[in-house]
Amino acid sequence: MSRRVVRQSKFRHVFGQPVKADQMYEDIRVSKVTWDSSFCAVNPKFVAIIVESGGGGAFMVLPLAKTGRVDKNIPLVTGHTAPVLDIDWCPHNDNVIASASEDTTVMVWQIPDYIPMRNLTEPIVTLEGHSKRVGILTWHPTARNILLSAGGDNVIILWNVGTGEALLTLDDLHTDLIYNVCWNHNGSLFVTTCKDKHLRIIDPRQHLVVAEKVKPHEGARPVRAIFMSDGKVFTTGFSKMSERQLALWDLKNFEEPIALQEMDTSNGVLLPFYDPDSSIVYLCGKGDSSIRYFEITDEAPYVHYLSTYSSKEPQRGMGFMPKRGLDVSKCEIARFFKLHERKCEPIVMTVPRKSDLFQDDLYPDTPGPEPALEADEWLSGKDAEPILVSLRDGYVPVKNRELKVTKKNILDSRPPTGPRRSQSTCDTNFSRSALEELLEELRSLRQTVQAHEKRISDLENKLCQFTNGTD
């Protein structure tokens, strides 16, 4: 009687292929900063890359179709005064990107659909709250405008980008440098890894570590952790003998991993990228020239090696396209943007299929660009699953939607708790309409002052030119 030895899986034959030379992005001076972030962020409209820049930090944003040689004078995003360490596209607005820097700030930018004429230097909002460099950014997966940042001060701050304020500051949960942060699928928890060798599952609204594992990997090098869609946690790290490892953990029993595999002896930190729709984890090491990929299943041994994409040149960083940015007509299940020293090379992962029809089994409904919650709903304790979209007809990115930042008005700040002030305790009780009139008048005056200042500057310049001419 014959016995089936090979495990059945529709992803067994997934293969990677680089695009043709004319579809790469050439002549890019990729950042040389020594920091273990991916240096690249992509969405269905743009690719953003942290680049070398004199006198501050900068990153480049290119429309996906703008392939080929990049003009050396192309405008950059240059608001930071020190190197940029991490960038992340907003999952609910393809024109909004956040950047974190050594200058201790986080900036949020509105990127136009066209390539601007000059450098972008004015962010929509600057978020200041960290005392040391900010190296990690990640947007909330389901709530609008919530952004998480982690800094060298061992502090995690959750911001409401729509108001520019810090919603939550977690300053006493980590004792050393935070290596990475990853939300779970609905944004109720996140996992962190830290230099103090602890892996923590954190409920930010309760300000609470709900589960913790000391030394998930025995080695001294950095550990990375990501949430799976079913709540398990996948980690990469090093053994005592400096062998690279991967492990899968069930939160119900955090004592031992349910899967542990050793791979090779290399000192590059493995960056995991996860596709919940296919349940595939891709491992890309900085300095490696390969991408290994594994399928995660519900039954032992849980983690199944699929294959390795190999190339000749090592990668400096890696971008990972969200599912809605893929070409479903070609059975593309993942697309990476591999950073070399001077270029960005897209790599397409494909499932070989003979049929040209839409493949339902490869493309279940996937998270779309609409948030499921507002920031204040999430803060009050609500959770919601991501709002899914079908990829049957392909995904068409929506046009530029402006992010409006409404900073909380200090004139209208009332105590959040405690008894309300009586009429007699306030000399002037403005009605809402009167308050809005005052604010409108103040705005108008500010615009007038700015116009006068610009006119004064123009006149001074003309006067200088005239004086230099007469000399």
PDB file of N, CA and C in Angstrom, residues 194-280:
ATOM      1  N   CYS A 194      12.745  43.024  23.179  1.00  0.00           N
ATOM      2  CA  CYS A 194      13.523  44.050  23.864  1.00  0.00           C
ATOM      3  C   CYS A 194      14.933  43.522  24.145  1.00  0.00           C
ATOM      4  N   LYS A 195      15.865  44.467  24.309  1.00  0.00           N
ATOM      5  CA  LYS A 195      17.250  44.101  24.606  1.00  0.00           C
ATOM      6  C   LYS A 195      17.382  43.406  25.961  1.00  0.00           C
ATOM      7  N   ASP A 196      16.381  43.569  26.839  1.00  0.00           N
ATOM      8  CA  ASP A 196      16.434  42.895  28.147  1.00  0.00           C
ATOM      9  C   ASP A 196      16.054  41.412  28.044  1.00  0.00           C
ATOM     10  N   LYS A 197      15.923  40.918  26.778  1.00  0.00           N
ATOM     11  CA  LYS A 197      15.656  39.497  26.480  1.00  0.00           C
ATOM     12  C   LYS A 197      14.251  39.043  26.876  1.00  0.00           C
ATOM     13  N   HIS A 198      13.322  39.984  27.014  1.00  0.00           N
ATOM     14  CA  HIS A 198      11.928  39.642  27.308  1.00  0.00           C
ATOM     15  C   HIS A 198      11.084  39.852  26.055  1.00  0.00           C
ATOM     16  N   LEU A 199      10.184  38.899  25.812  1.00  0.00           N
ATOM     17  CA  LEU A 199       9.135  39.084  24.813  1.00  0.00           C
ATOM     18  C   LEU A 199       7.853  39.378  25.596  1.00  0.00           C
ATOM     19  N   ARG A 200       7.173  40.467  25.246  1.00  0.00           N
ATOM     20  CA  ARG A 200       5.989  40.880  26.015  1.00  0.00           C
ATOM     21  C   ARG A 200       4.771  40.997  25.100  1.00  0.00           C
ATOM     22  N   ILE A 201       3.637  40.516  25.592  1.00  0.00           N
ATOM     23  CA  ILE A 201       2.340  40.772  24.951  1.00  0.00           C
ATOM     24  C   ILE A 201       1.670  41.860  25.786  1.00  0.00           C
ATOM     25  N   ILE A 202       1.351  42.984  25.148  1.00  0.00           N
ATOM     26  CA  ILE A 202       0.906  44.168  25.894  1.00  0.00           C
ATOM     27  C   ILE A 202      -0.506  44.572  25.475  1.00  0.00           C
ATOM     28  N   ASP A 203      -1.346  44.847  26.480  1.00  0.00           N
ATOM     29  CA  ASP A 203      -2.644  45.483  26.256  1.00  0.00           C
ATOM     30  C   ASP A 203      -2.451  46.962  26.560  1.00  0.00           C
ATOM     31  N   PRO A 204      -2.340  47.819  25.525  1.00  0.00           N
ATOM     32  CA  PRO A 204      -1.970  49.215  25.773  1.00  0.00           C
ATOM     33  C   PRO A 204      -3.035  50.007  26.532  1.00  0.00           C
ATOM     34  N   ARG A 205      -4.321  49.662  26.309  1.00  0.00           N
ATOM     35  CA  ARG A 205      -5.379  50.447  26.968  1.00  0.00           C
ATOM     36  C   ARG A 205      -5.448  50.141  28.461  1.00  0.00           C
ATOM     37  N   GLN A 206      -5.009  48.927  28.841  1.00  0.00           N
ATOM     38  CA  GLN A 206      -4.956  48.582  30.269  1.00  0.00           C
ATOM     39  C   GLN A 206      -3.588  48.900  30.877  1.00  0.00           C
ATOM     40  N   HIS A 207      -2.641  49.321  30.017  1.00  0.00           N
ATOM     41  CA  HIS A 207      -1.274  49.607  30.472  1.00  0.00           C
ATOM     42  C   HIS A 207      -0.699  48.356  31.152  1.00  0.00           C
ATOM     43  N   LEU A 208      -0.860  47.198  30.472  1.00  0.00           N
ATOM     44  CA  LEU A 208      -0.626  45.930  31.149  1.00  0.00           C
ATOM     45  C   LEU A 208       0.126  44.950  30.247  1.00  0.00           C
ATOM     46  N   VAL A 209       1.112  44.239  30.825  1.00  0.00           N
ATOM     47  CA  VAL A 209       1.757  43.119  30.145  1.00  0.00           C
ATOM     48  C   VAL A 209       0.930  41.877  30.455  1.00  0.00           C
ATOM     49  N   VAL A 210       0.228  41.342  29.443  1.00  0.00           N
ATOM     50  CA  VAL A 210      -0.694  40.229  29.693  1.00  0.00           C
ATOM     51  C   VAL A 210       0.009  38.869  29.602  1.00  0.00           C
ATOM     52  N   ALA A 211       1.162  38.811  28.938  1.00  0.00           N
ATOM     53  CA  ALA A 211       1.957  37.570  28.888  1.00  0.00           C
ATOM     54  C   ALA A 211       3.403  37.958  28.629  1.00  0.00           C
ATOM     55  N   GLU A 212       4.314  37.146  29.110  1.00  0.00           N
ATOM     56  CA  GLU A 212       5.727  37.494  29.005  1.00  0.00           C
ATOM     57  C   GLU A 212       6.565  36.214  28.918  1.00  0.00           C
ATOM     58  N   LYS A 213       7.603  36.263  28.094  1.00  0.00           N
ATOM     59  CA  LYS A 213       8.528  35.127  27.985  1.00  0.00           C
ATOM     60  C   LYS A 213       9.956  35.661  28.075  1.00  0.00           C
ATOM     61  N   VAL A 214      10.709  35.145  29.037  1.00  0.00           N
ATOM     62  CA  VAL A 214      12.117  35.521  29.162  1.00  0.00           C
ATOM     63  C   VAL A 214      12.935  34.612  28.254  1.00  0.00           C
ATOM     64  N   LYS A 215      13.820  35.209  27.479  1.00  0.00           N
ATOM     65  CA  LYS A 215      14.708  34.480  26.561  1.00  0.00           C
ATOM     66  C   LYS A 215      13.944  33.535  25.628  1.00  0.00           C
ATOM     67  N   PRO A 216      13.121  34.059  24.747  1.00  0.00           N
ATOM     68  CA  PRO A 216      12.470  33.178  23.765  1.00  0.00           C
ATOM     69  C   PRO A 216      13.513  32.475  22.889  1.00  0.00           C
ATOM     70  N   HIS A 217      14.656  33.148  22.690  1.00  0.00           N
ATOM     71  CA  HIS A 217      15.819  32.525  22.043  1.00  0.00           C
ATOM     72  C   HIS A 217      17.021  32.783  22.942  1.00  0.00           C
ATOM     73  N   GLU A 218      17.892  31.797  23.080  1.00  0.00           N
ATOM     74  CA  GLU A 218      18.974  31.869  24.061  1.00  0.00           C
ATOM     75  C   GLU A 218      20.087  32.846  23.688  1.00  0.00           C
ATOM     76  N   GLY A 219      20.256  33.112  22.402  1.00  0.00           N
ATOM     77  CA  GLY A 219      21.380  33.931  21.942  1.00  0.00           C
ATOM     78  C   GLY A 219      21.251  35.399  22.351  1.00  0.00           C
ATOM     79  N   ALA A 220      22.371  36.122  22.199  1.00  0.00           N
ATOM     80  CA  ALA A 220      22.410  37.525  22.635  1.00  0.00           C
ATOM     81  C   ALA A 220      21.929  38.494  21.559  1.00  0.00           C
ATOM     82  N   ARG A 221      21.867  38.061  20.307  1.00  0.00           N
ATOM     83  CA  ARG A 221      21.490  38.961  19.206  1.00  0.00           C
ATOM     84  C   ARG A 221      19.989  39.266  19.252  1.00  0.00           C
ATOM     85  N   PRO A 222      19.567  40.342  18.545  1.00  0.00           N
ATOM     86  CA  PRO A 222      18.157  40.767  18.620  1.00  0.00           C
ATOM     87  C   PRO A 222      17.150  39.705  18.176  1.00  0.00           C
ATOM     88  N   VAL A 223      15.995  39.732  18.852  1.00  0.00           N
ATOM     89  CA  VAL A 223      14.852  38.851  18.531  1.00  0.00           C
ATOM     90  C   VAL A 223      13.791  39.698  17.830  1.00  0.00           C
ATOM     91  N   ARG A 224      13.091  39.098  16.880  1.00  0.00           N
ATOM     92  CA  ARG A 224      11.935  39.730  16.231  1.00  0.00           C
ATOM     93  C   ARG A 224      10.695  38.899  16.502  1.00  0.00           C
ATOM     94  N   ALA A 225       9.552  39.546  16.627  1.00  0.00           N
ATOM     95  CA  ALA A 225       8.309  38.813  16.890  1.00  0.00           C
ATOM     96  C   ALA A 225       7.157  39.438  16.120  1.00  0.00           C
ATOM     97  N   ILE A 226       6.287  38.588  15.585  1.00  0.00           N
ATOM     98  CA  ILE A 226       5.076  39.067  14.897  1.00  0.00           C
ATOM     99  C   ILE A 226       3.899  38.201  15.328  1.00  0.00           C
ATOM    100  N   PHE A 227       2.699  38.801  15.289  1.00  0.00           N
ATOM    101  CA  PHE A 227       1.467  38.067  15.579  1.00  0.00           C
ATOM    102  C   PHE A 227       0.987  37.337  14.330  1.00  0.00           C
ATOM    103  N   MET A 228       0.518  36.110  14.510  1.00  0.00           N
ATOM    104  CA  MET A 228      -0.217  35.408  13.464  1.00  0.00           C
ATOM    105  C   MET A 228      -1.698  35.797  13.572  1.00  0.00           C
ATOM    106  N   SER A 229      -2.468  35.512  12.533  1.00  0.00           N
ATOM    107  CA  SER A 229      -3.877  35.924  12.556  1.00  0.00           C
ATOM    108  C   SER A 229      -4.693  35.165  13.605  1.00  0.00           C
ATOM    109  N   ASP A 230      -4.240  33.967  14.006  1.00  0.00           N
ATOM    110  CA  ASP A 230      -4.983  33.193  15.007  1.00  0.00           C
ATOM    111  C   ASP A 230      -4.516  33.478  16.439  1.00  0.00           C
ATOM    112  N   GLY A 231      -3.627  34.461  16.607  1.00  0.00           N
ATOM    113  CA  GLY A 231      -3.193  34.838  17.954  1.00  0.00           C
ATOM    114  C   GLY A 231      -1.883  34.218  18.399  1.00  0.00           C
ATOM    115  N   LYS A 232      -1.359  33.268  17.619  1.00  0.00           N
ATOM    116  CA  LYS A 232      -0.029  32.729  17.951  1.00  0.00           C
ATOM    117  C   LYS A 232       1.033  33.798  17.648  1.00  0.00           C
ATOM    118  N   VAL A 233       2.241  33.578  18.163  1.00  0.00           N
ATOM    119  CA  VAL A 233       3.342  34.526  17.952  1.00  0.00           C
ATOM    120  C   VAL A 233       4.505  33.799  17.283  1.00  0.00           C
ATOM    121  N   PHE A 234       5.025  34.405  16.229  1.00  0.00           N
ATOM    122  CA  PHE A 234       6.162  33.840  15.486  1.00  0.00           C
ATOM    123  C   PHE A 234       7.389  34.691  15.811  1.00  0.00           C
ATOM    124  N   THR A 235       8.516  34.031  16.156  1.00  0.00           N
ATOM    125  CA  THR A 235       9.730  34.780  16.507  1.00  0.00           C
ATOM    126  C   THR A 235      10.924  34.310  15.673  1.00  0.00           C
ATOM    127  N   THR A 236      11.873  35.215  15.485  1.00  0.00           N
ATOM    128  CA  THR A 236      13.178  34.845  14.927  1.00  0.00           C
ATOM    129  C   THR A 236      14.239  35.327  15.907  1.00  0.00           C
ATOM    130  N   GLY A 237      15.312  34.549  16.047  1.00  0.00           N
ATOM    131  CA  GLY A 237      16.369  34.918  16.975  1.00  0.00           C
ATOM    132  C   GLY A 237      17.583  34.032  16.763  1.00  0.00           C
ATOM    133  N   PHE A 238      18.371  33.859  17.834  1.00  0.00           N
ATOM    134  CA  PHE A 238      19.632  33.130  17.729  1.00  0.00           C
ATOM    135  C   PHE A 238      19.771  32.157  18.896  1.00  0.00           C
ATOM    136  N   SER A 239      20.421  31.015  18.609  1.00  0.00           N
ATOM    137  CA  SER A 239      20.713  30.055  19.669  1.00  0.00           C
ATOM    138  C   SER A 239      21.983  30.488  20.413  1.00  0.00           C
ATOM    139  N   LYS A 240      22.340  29.735  21.466  1.00  0.00           N
ATOM    140  CA  LYS A 240      23.576  30.032  22.191  1.00  0.00           C
ATOM    141  C   LYS A 240      24.792  29.927  21.285  1.00  0.00           C
ATOM    142  N   MET A 241      24.706  29.062  20.276  1.00  0.00           N
ATOM    143  CA  MET A 241      25.818  28.861  19.334  1.00  0.00           C
ATOM    144  C   MET A 241      25.725  29.810  18.145  1.00  0.00           C
ATOM    145  N   SER A 242      24.896  30.868  18.278  1.00  0.00           N
ATOM    146  CA  SER A 242      24.728  31.892  17.230  1.00  0.00           C
ATOM    147  C   SER A 242      24.123  31.339  15.939  1.00  0.00           C
ATOM    148  N   GLU A 243      23.377  30.254  16.040  1.00  0.00           N
ATOM    149  CA  GLU A 243      22.628  29.779  14.886  1.00  0.00           C
ATOM    150  C   GLU A 243      21.290  30.512  14.836  1.00  0.00           C
ATOM    151  N   ARG A 244      20.891  30.884  13.628  1.00  0.00           N
ATOM    152  CA  ARG A 244      19.605  31.584  13.499  1.00  0.00           C
ATOM    153  C   ARG A 244      18.459  30.594  13.667  1.00  0.00           C
ATOM    154  N   GLN A 245      17.443  31.040  14.405  1.00  0.00           N
ATOM    155  CA  GLN A 245      16.307  30.171  14.711  1.00  0.00           C
ATOM    156  C   GLN A 245      14.991  30.869  14.372  1.00  0.00           C
ATOM    157  N   LEU A 246      13.954  30.043  14.165  1.00  0.00           N
ATOM    158  CA  LEU A 246      12.586  30.552  14.141  1.00  0.00           C
ATOM    159  C   LEU A 246      11.786  29.719  15.135  1.00  0.00           C
ATOM    160  N   ALA A 247      10.764  30.326  15.707  1.00  0.00           N
ATOM    161  CA  ALA A 247       9.937  29.601  16.684  1.00  0.00           C
ATOM    162  C   ALA A 247       8.495  30.082  16.583  1.00  0.00           C
ATOM    163  N   LEU A 248       7.563  29.204  16.952  1.00  0.00           N
ATOM    164  CA  LEU A 248       6.140  29.549  16.990  1.00  0.00           C
ATOM    165  C   LEU A 248       5.636  29.283  18.401  1.00  0.00           C
ATOM    166  N   TRP A 249       4.905  30.262  18.947  1.00  0.00           N
ATOM    167  CA  TRP A 249       4.470  30.194  20.348  1.00  0.00           C
ATOM    168  C   TRP A 249       2.949  30.280  20.427  1.00  0.00           C
ATOM    169  N   ASP A 250       2.405  29.470  21.339  1.00  0.00           N
ATOM    170  CA  ASP A 250       0.979  29.539  21.651  1.00  0.00           C
ATOM    171  C   ASP A 250       0.840  30.272  22.986  1.00  0.00           C
ATOM    172  N   LEU A 251       0.061  31.346  22.998  1.00  0.00           N
ATOM    173  CA  LEU A 251      -0.039  32.166  24.213  1.00  0.00           C
ATOM    174  C   LEU A 251      -0.673  31.405  25.386  1.00  0.00           C
ATOM    175  N   LYS A 252      -1.390  30.323  25.081  1.00  0.00           N
ATOM    176  CA  LYS A 252      -2.003  29.558  26.180  1.00  0.00           C
ATOM    177  C   LYS A 252      -0.939  28.835  27.004  1.00  0.00           C
ATOM    178  N   ASN A 253       0.207  28.548  26.358  1.00  0.00           N
ATOM    179  CA  ASN A 253       1.309  27.915  27.082  1.00  0.00           C
ATOM    180  C   ASN A 253       2.615  28.523  26.574  1.00  0.00           C
ATOM    181  N   PHE A 254       3.088  29.514  27.322  1.00  0.00           N
ATOM    182  CA  PHE A 254       4.239  30.289  26.869  1.00  0.00           C
ATOM    183  C   PHE A 254       5.576  29.678  27.316  1.00  0.00           C
ATOM    184  N   GLU A 255       5.505  28.500  27.963  1.00  0.00           N
ATOM    185  CA  GLU A 255       6.732  27.910  28.507  1.00  0.00           C
ATOM    186  C   GLU A 255       7.671  27.436  27.395  1.00  0.00           C
ATOM    187  N   GLU A 256       7.116  26.668  26.448  1.00  0.00           N
ATOM    188  CA  GLU A 256       7.920  26.104  25.370  1.00  0.00           C
ATOM    189  C   GLU A 256       7.284  26.437  24.023  1.00  0.00           C
ATOM    190  N   PRO A 257       8.100  26.648  22.987  1.00  0.00           N
ATOM    191  CA  PRO A 257       7.510  26.897  21.657  1.00  0.00           C
ATOM    192  C   PRO A 257       6.867  25.631  21.112  1.00  0.00           C
ATOM    193  N   ILE A 258       5.808  25.786  20.321  1.00  0.00           N
ATOM    194  CA  ILE A 258       5.185  24.602  19.715  1.00  0.00           C
ATOM    195  C   ILE A 258       5.970  24.170  18.473  1.00  0.00           C
ATOM    196  N   ALA A 259       6.832  25.073  17.970  1.00  0.00           N
ATOM    197  CA  ALA A 259       7.723  24.715  16.859  1.00  0.00           C
ATOM    198  C   ALA A 259       9.023  25.497  17.024  1.00  0.00           C
ATOM    199  N   LEU A 260      10.146  24.854  16.742  1.00  0.00           N
ATOM    200  CA  LEU A 260      11.457  25.508  16.810  1.00  0.00           C
ATOM    201  C   LEU A 260      12.336  24.901  15.730  1.00  0.00           C
ATOM    202  N   GLN A 261      12.894  25.764  14.875  1.00  0.00           N
ATOM    203  CA  GLN A 261      13.773  25.271  13.812  1.00  0.00           C
ATOM    204  C   GLN A 261      15.054  26.093  13.797  1.00  0.00           C
ATOM    205  N   GLU A 262      16.175  25.415  13.607  1.00  0.00           N
ATOM    206  CA  GLU A 262      17.448  26.116  13.416  1.00  0.00           C
ATOM    207  C   GLU A 262      17.748  26.160  11.936  1.00  0.00           C
ATOM    208  N   MET A 263      18.359  27.279  11.494  1.00  0.00           N
ATOM    209  CA  MET A 263      18.552  27.455  10.056  1.00  0.00           C
ATOM    210  C   MET A 263      20.014  27.483   9.633  1.00  0.00           C
ATOM    211  N   ASP A 264      20.745  28.509  10.031  1.00  0.00           N
ATOM    212  CA  ASP A 264      22.127  28.637   9.585  1.00  0.00           C
ATOM    213  C   ASP A 264      22.897  29.492  10.586  1.00  0.00           C
ATOM    214  N   THR A 265      24.183  29.662  10.357  1.00  0.00           N
ATOM    215  CA  THR A 265      24.980  30.539  11.228  1.00  0.00           C
ATOM    216  C   THR A 265      25.337  31.785  10.438  1.00  0.00           C
ATOM    217  N   SER A 266      24.567  32.810  10.639  1.00  0.00           N
ATOM    218  CA  SER A 266      24.828  34.112  10.025  1.00  0.00           C
ATOM    219  C   SER A 266      24.444  35.153  11.055  1.00  0.00           C
ATOM    220  N   ASN A 267      25.085  36.312  11.017  1.00  0.00           N
ATOM    221  CA  ASN A 267      24.800  37.286  12.083  1.00  0.00           C
ATOM    222  C   ASN A 267      23.737  38.308  11.709  1.00  0.00           C
ATOM    223  N   GLY A 268      23.140  38.209  10.509  1.00  0.00           N
ATOM    224  CA  GLY A 268      22.099  39.156  10.114  1.00  0.00           C
ATOM    225  C   GLY A 268      20.780  38.849  10.803  1.00  0.00           C
ATOM    226  N   VAL A 269      20.129  39.881  11.334  1.00  0.00           N
ATOM    227  CA  VAL A 269      18.818  39.694  11.975  1.00  0.00           C
ATOM    228  C   VAL A 269      17.783  39.361  10.903  1.00  0.00           C
ATOM    229  N   LEU A 270      16.980  38.337  11.164  1.00  0.00           N
ATOM    230  CA  LEU A 270      15.956  37.923  10.201  1.00  0.00           C
ATOM    231  C   LEU A 270      14.697  38.770  10.377  1.00  0.00           C
ATOM    232  N   LEU A 271      14.309  39.516   9.336  1.00  0.00           N
ATOM    233  CA  LEU A 271      13.085  40.320   9.371  1.00  0.00           C
ATOM    234  C   LEU A 271      11.930  39.455   8.858  1.00  0.00           C
ATOM    235  N   PRO A 272      10.915  39.175   9.691  1.00  0.00           N
ATOM    236  CA  PRO A 272       9.787  38.360   9.210  1.00  0.00           C
ATOM    237  C   PRO A 272       8.694  39.228   8.577  1.00  0.00           C
ATOM    238  N   PHE A 273       8.187  38.786   7.445  1.00  0.00           N
ATOM    239  CA  PHE A 273       7.041  39.430   6.786  1.00  0.00           C
ATOM    240  C   PHE A 273       5.941  38.374   6.676  1.00  0.00           C
ATOM    241  N   TYR A 274       4.720  38.752   7.046  1.00  0.00           N
ATOM    242  CA  TYR A 274       3.646  37.763   7.177  1.00  0.00           C
ATOM    243  C   TYR A 274       2.465  38.122   6.293  1.00  0.00           C
ATOM    244  N   ASP A 275       1.980  37.121   5.559  1.00  0.00           N
ATOM    245  CA  ASP A 275       0.750  37.279   4.776  1.00  0.00           C
ATOM    246  C   ASP A 275      -0.329  36.423   5.420  1.00  0.00           C
ATOM    247  N   PRO A 276      -1.279  37.041   6.142  1.00  0.00           N
ATOM    248  CA  PRO A 276      -2.298  36.248   6.848  1.00  0.00           C
ATOM    249  C   PRO A 276      -3.245  35.513   5.900  1.00  0.00           C
ATOM    250  N   ASP A 277      -3.409  36.015   4.670  1.00  0.00           N
ATOM    251  CA  ASP A 277      -4.345  35.368   3.743  1.00  0.00           C
ATOM    252  C   ASP A 277      -3.851  33.989   3.305  1.00  0.00           C
ATOM    253  N   SER A 278      -2.547  33.851   3.099  1.00  0.00           N
ATOM    254  CA  SER A 278      -1.985  32.560   2.682  1.00  0.00           C
ATOM    255  C   SER A 278      -1.306  31.842   3.841  1.00  0.00           C
ATOM    256  N   SER A 279      -1.167  32.547   4.991  1.00  0.00           N
ATOM    257  CA  SER A 279      -0.486  32.010   6.170  1.00  0.00           C
ATOM    258  C   SER A 279       0.966  31.636   5.860  1.00  0.00           C
ATOM    259  N   ILE A 280       1.615  32.497   5.086  1.00  0.00           N
ATOM    260  CA  ILE A 280       3.037  32.297   4.753  1.00  0.00           C
ATOM    261  C   ILE A 280       3.873  33.362   5.443  1.00  0.00           C
TER     262      ILE A 280
END
